[in-house]
PDB file of C-alpha atoms in Angstrom:
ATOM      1  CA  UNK A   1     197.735 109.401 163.235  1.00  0.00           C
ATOM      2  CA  UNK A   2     201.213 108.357 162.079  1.00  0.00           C
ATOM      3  CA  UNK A   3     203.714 109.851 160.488  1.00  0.00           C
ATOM      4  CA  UNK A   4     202.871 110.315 156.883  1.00  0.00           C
ATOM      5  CA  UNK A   5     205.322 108.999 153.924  1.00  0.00           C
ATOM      6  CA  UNK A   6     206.193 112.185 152.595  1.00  0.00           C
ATOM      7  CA  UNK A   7     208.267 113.033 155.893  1.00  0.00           C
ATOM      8  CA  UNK A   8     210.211 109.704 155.602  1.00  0.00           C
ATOM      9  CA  UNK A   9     213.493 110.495 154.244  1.00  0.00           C
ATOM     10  CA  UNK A  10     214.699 106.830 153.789  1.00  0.00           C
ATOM     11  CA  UNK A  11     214.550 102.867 155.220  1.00  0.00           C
ATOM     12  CA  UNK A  12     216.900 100.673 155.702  1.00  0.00           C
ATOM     13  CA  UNK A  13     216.761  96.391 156.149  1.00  0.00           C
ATOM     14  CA  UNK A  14     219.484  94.976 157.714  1.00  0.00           C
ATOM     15  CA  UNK A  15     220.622  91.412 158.972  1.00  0.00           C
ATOM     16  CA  UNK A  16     221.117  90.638 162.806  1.00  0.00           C
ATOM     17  CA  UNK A  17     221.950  87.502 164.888  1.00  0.00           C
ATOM     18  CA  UNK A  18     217.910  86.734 165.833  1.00  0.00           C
ATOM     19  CA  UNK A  19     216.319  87.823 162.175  1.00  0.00           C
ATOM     20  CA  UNK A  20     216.092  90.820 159.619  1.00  0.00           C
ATOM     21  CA  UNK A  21     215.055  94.370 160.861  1.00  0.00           C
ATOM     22  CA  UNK A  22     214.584  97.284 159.163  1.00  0.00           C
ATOM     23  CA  UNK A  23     213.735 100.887 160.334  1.00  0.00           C
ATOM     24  CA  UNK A  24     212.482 104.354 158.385  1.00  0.00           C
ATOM     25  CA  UNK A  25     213.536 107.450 159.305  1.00  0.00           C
ATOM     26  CA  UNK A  26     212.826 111.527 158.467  1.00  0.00           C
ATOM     27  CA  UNK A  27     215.151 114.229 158.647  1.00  0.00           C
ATOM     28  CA  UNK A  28     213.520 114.535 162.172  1.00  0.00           C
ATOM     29  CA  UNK A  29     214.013 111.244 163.895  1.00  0.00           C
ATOM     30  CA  UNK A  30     213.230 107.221 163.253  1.00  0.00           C
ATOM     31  CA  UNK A  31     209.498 106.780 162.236  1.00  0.00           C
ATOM     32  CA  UNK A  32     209.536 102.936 161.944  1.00  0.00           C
ATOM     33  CA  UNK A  33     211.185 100.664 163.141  1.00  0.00           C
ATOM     34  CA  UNK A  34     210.328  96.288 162.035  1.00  0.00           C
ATOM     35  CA  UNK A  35     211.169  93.848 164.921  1.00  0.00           C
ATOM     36  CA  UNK A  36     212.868  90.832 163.588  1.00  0.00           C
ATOM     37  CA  UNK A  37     211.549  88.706 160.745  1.00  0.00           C
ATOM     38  CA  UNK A  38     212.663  85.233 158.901  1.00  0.00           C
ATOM     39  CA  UNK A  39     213.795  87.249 155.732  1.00  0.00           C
ATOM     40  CA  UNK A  40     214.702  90.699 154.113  1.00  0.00           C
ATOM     41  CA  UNK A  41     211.162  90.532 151.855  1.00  0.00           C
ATOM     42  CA  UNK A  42     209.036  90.112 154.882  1.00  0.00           C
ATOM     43  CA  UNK A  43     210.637  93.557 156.010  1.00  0.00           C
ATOM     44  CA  UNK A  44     210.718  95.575 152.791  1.00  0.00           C
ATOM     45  CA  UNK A  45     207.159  95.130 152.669  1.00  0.00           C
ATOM     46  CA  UNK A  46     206.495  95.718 155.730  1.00  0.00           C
ATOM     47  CA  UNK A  47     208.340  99.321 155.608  1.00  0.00           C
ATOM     48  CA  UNK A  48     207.254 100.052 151.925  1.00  0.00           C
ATOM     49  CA  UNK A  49     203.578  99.707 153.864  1.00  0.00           C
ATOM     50  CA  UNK A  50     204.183 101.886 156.122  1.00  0.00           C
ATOM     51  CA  UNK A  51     206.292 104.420 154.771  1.00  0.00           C
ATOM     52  CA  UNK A  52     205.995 104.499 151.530  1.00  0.00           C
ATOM     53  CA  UNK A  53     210.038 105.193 150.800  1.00  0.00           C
ATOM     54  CA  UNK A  54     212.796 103.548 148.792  1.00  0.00           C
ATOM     55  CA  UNK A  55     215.684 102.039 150.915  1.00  0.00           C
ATOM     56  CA  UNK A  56     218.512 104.625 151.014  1.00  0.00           C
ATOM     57  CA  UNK A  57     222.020 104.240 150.709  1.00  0.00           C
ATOM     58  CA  UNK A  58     223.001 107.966 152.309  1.00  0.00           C
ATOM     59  CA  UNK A  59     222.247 107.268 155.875  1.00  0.00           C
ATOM     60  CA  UNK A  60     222.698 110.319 158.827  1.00  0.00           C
ATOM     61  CA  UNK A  61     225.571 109.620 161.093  1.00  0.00           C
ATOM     62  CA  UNK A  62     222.739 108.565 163.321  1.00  0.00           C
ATOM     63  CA  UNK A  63     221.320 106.181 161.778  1.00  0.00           C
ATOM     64  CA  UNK A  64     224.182 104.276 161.105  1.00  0.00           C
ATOM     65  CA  UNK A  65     224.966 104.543 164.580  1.00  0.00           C
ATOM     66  CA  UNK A  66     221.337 102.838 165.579  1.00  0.00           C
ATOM     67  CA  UNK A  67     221.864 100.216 163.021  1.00  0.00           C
ATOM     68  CA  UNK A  68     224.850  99.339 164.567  1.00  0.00           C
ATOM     69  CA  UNK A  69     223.297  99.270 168.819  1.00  0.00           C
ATOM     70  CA  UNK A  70     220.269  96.995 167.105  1.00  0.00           C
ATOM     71  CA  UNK A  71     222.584  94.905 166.249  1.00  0.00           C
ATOM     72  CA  UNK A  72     224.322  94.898 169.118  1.00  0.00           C
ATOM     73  CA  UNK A  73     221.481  94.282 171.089  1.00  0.00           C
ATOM     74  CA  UNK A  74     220.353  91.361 169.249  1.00  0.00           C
ATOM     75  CA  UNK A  75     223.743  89.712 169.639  1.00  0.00           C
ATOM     76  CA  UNK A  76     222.615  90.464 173.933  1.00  0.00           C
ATOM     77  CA  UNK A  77     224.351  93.363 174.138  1.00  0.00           C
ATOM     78  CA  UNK A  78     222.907  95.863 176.956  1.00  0.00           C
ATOM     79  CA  UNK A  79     221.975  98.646 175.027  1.00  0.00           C
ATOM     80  CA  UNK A  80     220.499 102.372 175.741  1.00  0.00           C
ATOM     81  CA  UNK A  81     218.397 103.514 173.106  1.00  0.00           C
ATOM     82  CA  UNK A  82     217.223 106.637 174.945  1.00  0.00           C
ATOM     83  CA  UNK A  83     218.996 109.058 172.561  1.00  0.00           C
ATOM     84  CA  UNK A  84     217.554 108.349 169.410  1.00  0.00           C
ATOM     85  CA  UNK A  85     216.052 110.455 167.805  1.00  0.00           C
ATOM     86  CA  UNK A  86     212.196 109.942 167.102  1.00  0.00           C
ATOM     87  CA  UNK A  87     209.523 111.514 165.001  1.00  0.00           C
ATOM     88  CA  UNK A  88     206.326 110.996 166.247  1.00  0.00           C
ATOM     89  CA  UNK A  89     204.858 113.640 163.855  1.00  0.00           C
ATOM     90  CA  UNK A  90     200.472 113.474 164.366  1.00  0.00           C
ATOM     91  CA  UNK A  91     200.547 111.093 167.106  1.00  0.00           C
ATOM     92  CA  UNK A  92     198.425 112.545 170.269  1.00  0.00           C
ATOM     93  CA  UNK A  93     199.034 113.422 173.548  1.00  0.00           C
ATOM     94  CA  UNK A  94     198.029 110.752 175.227  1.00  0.00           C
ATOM     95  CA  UNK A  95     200.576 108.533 173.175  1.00  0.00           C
ATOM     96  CA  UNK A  96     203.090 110.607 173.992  1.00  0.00           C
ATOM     97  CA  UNK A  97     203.044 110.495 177.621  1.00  0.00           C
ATOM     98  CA  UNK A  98     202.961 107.416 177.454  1.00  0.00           C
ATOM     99  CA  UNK A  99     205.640 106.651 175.042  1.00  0.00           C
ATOM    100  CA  UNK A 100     207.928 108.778 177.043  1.00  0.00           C
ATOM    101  CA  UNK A 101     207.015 106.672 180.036  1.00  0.00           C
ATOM    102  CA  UNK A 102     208.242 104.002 178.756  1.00  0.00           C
ATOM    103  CA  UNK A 103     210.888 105.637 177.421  1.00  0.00           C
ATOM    104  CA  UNK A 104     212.884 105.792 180.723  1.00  0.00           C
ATOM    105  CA  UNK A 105     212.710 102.141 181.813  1.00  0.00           C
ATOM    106  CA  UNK A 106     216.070 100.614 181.516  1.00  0.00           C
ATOM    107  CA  UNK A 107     217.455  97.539 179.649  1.00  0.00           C
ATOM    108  CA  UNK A 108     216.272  94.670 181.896  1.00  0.00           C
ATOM    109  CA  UNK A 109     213.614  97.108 183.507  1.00  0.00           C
ATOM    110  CA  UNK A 110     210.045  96.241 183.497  1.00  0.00           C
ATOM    111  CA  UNK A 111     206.881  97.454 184.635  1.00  0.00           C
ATOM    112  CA  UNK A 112     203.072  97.050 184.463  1.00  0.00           C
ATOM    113  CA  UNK A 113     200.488  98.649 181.886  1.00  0.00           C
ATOM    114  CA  UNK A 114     198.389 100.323 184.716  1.00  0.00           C
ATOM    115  CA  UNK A 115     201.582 101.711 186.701  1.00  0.00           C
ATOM    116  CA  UNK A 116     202.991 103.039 183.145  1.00  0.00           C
ATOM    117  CA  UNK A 117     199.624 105.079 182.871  1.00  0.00           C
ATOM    118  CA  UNK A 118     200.139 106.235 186.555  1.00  0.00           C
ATOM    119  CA  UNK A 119     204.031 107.461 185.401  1.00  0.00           C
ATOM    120  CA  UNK A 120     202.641 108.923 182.322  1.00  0.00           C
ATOM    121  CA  UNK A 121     200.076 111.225 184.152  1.00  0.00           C
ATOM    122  CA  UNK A 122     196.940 108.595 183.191  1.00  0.00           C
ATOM    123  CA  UNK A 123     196.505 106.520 186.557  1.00  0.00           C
ATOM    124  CA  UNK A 124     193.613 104.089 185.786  1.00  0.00           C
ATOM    125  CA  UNK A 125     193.904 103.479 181.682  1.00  0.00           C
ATOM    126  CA  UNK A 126     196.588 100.982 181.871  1.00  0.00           C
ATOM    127  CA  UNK A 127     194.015  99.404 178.843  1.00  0.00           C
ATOM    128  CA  UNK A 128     194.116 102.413 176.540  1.00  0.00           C
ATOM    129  CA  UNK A 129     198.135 102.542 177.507  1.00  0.00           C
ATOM    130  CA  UNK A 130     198.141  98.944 176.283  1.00  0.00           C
ATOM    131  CA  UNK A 131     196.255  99.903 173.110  1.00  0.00           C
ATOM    132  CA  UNK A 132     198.926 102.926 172.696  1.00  0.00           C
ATOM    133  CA  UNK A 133     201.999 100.622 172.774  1.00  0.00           C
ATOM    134  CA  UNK A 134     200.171  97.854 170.184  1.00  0.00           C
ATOM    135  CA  UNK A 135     200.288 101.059 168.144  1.00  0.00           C
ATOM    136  CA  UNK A 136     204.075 102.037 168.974  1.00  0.00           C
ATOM    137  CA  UNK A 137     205.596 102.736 165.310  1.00  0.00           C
ATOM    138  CA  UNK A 138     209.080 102.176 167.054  1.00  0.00           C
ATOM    139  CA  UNK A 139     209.136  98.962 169.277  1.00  0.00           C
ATOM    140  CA  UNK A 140     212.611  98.596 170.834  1.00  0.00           C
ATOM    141  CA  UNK A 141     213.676 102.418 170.782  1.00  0.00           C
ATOM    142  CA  UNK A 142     210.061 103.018 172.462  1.00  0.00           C
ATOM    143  CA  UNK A 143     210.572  99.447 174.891  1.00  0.00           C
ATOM    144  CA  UNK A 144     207.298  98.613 174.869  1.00  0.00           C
ATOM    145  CA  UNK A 145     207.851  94.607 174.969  1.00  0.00           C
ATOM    146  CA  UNK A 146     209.282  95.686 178.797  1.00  0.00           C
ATOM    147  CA  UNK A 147     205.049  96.494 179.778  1.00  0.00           C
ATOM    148  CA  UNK A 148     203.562  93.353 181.424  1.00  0.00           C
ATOM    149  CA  UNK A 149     199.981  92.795 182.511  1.00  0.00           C
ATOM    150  CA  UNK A 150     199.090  92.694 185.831  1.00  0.00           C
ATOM    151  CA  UNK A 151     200.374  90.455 188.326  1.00  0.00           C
ATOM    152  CA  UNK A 152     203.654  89.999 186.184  1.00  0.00           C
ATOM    153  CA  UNK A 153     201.759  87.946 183.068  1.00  0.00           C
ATOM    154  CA  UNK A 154     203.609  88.511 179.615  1.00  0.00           C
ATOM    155  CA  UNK A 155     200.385  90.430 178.141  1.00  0.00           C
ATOM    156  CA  UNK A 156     199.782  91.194 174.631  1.00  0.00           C
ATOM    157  CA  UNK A 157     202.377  92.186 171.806  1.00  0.00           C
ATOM    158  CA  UNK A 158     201.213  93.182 168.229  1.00  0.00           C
ATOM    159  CA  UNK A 159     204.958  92.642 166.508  1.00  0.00           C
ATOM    160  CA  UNK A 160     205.376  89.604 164.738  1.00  0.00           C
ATOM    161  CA  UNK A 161     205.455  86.515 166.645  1.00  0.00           C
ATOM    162  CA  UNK A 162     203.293  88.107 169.485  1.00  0.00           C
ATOM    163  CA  UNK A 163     204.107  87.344 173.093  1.00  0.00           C
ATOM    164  CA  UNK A 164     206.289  84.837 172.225  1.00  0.00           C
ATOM    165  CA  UNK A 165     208.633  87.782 170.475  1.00  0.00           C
ATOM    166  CA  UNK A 166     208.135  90.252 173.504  1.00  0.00           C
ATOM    167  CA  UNK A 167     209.171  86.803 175.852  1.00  0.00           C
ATOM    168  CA  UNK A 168     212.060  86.120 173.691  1.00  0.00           C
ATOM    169  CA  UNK A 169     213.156  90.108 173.603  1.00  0.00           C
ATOM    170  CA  UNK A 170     212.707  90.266 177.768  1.00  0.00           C
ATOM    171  CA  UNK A 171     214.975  86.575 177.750  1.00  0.00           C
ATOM    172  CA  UNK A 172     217.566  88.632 175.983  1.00  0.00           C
ATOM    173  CA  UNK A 173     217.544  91.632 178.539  1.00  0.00           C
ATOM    174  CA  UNK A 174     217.633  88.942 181.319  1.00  0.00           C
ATOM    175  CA  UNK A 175     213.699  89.034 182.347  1.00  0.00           C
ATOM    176  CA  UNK A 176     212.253  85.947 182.882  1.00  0.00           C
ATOM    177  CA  UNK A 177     208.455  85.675 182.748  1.00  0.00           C
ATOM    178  CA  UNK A 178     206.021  82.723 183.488  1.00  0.00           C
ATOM    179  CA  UNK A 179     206.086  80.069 185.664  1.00  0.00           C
ATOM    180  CA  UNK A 180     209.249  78.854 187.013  1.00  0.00           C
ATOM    181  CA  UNK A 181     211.100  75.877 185.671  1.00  0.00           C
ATOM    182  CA  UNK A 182     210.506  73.087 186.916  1.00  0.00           C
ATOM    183  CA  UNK A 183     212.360  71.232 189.651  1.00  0.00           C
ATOM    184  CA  UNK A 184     215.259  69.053 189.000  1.00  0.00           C
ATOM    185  CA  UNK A 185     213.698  65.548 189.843  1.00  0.00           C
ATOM    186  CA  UNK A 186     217.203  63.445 189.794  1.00  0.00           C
ATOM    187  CA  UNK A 187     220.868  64.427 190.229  1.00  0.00           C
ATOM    188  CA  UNK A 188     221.551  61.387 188.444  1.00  0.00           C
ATOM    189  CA  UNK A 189     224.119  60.049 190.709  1.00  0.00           C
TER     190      UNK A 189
END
């Protein structure tokens, strides 16, 4: 279960370098948070589906202060979005371990889905922790784009733009996955 609207106090859409973003938030912590999309629409729907709250002008300190690390971190800034606050009001256990797992890896940091279970307490579902960060209400604060598959693969990613998104959002924190480029054939000299 996710939050439910009546907890979300207020949303904001905003404009970085690599697209629009928006996040929701309740007087307890962020509740939603939209990875980047071509335009401001796209994102006000999406949050006005999930939350069911107006876009608010009166902002916590806090979340001004988030607006402005996303931001910075789309313009490749190394940010630590650790502190943030985050309601995860009705979501289970087992989501929460795991959430707070992944949690602690640092910008740049990645790790596997089964050895994210294992950290989380819940060595041997690395495909039920997969199917808890495809549910993550809070990509980016909650890094779940930083979970590969086994044997270093990209894996799945349910934000727009799939694993192409989570490939472009591991380019930015200096992770390079897939095969390597290819070899330079001439020097051209």
């Amino acid at each position: 279960m996710e939050s439910t609207p009546q907890a979300t106090a207020g949303h904001a859409v905003f404009e970085t370098v690599i697209g629009f973003m928006g996040i929701a938030w309740s007087k307890a912590g962020l509740t939603r948070l939209c990875l980047p999309q071509r335009n401001r629409d796209a994102v006000e729907r999406r949050l006005l589906h999930h939350t069911g709250s107006a876009a608010s002008s009166a902002q916590p300190q806090w979340v001004a202060e988030l607006i402005a690390s996303i931001k910075a971190y789309a313009a490749g800034e190394d940010v630590d979005f650790s502190g943030v606050p985050v309601d995860l009001t009705g979501v289970d256990d087992f989501r929460l371990a795991i959430y707070d797992a992944a949690r602690k890896l640092a910008f740049g940091e990645t790790t596997t889905y089964g050895e994210l279970a294992k950290r989380a307490g819940h060595a041997g579902l690395a495909r039920e922790t997969g199917a808890a960060l495809g549910a993550n209400p809070v990509p980016l604060v909650i890094p779940c784009h930083r979970i590969l598959a086994a044997g270093g693969k990209i894996g799945g990613f349910s934000a727009p733009g799939g694993s192409t998104t989570k490939e472009k959002m591991l380019a930015m924190e200096g992770v390079r996955v897939g095969p390597p480029p290819p070899a330079q054939v001439s020097f051209g000299f």
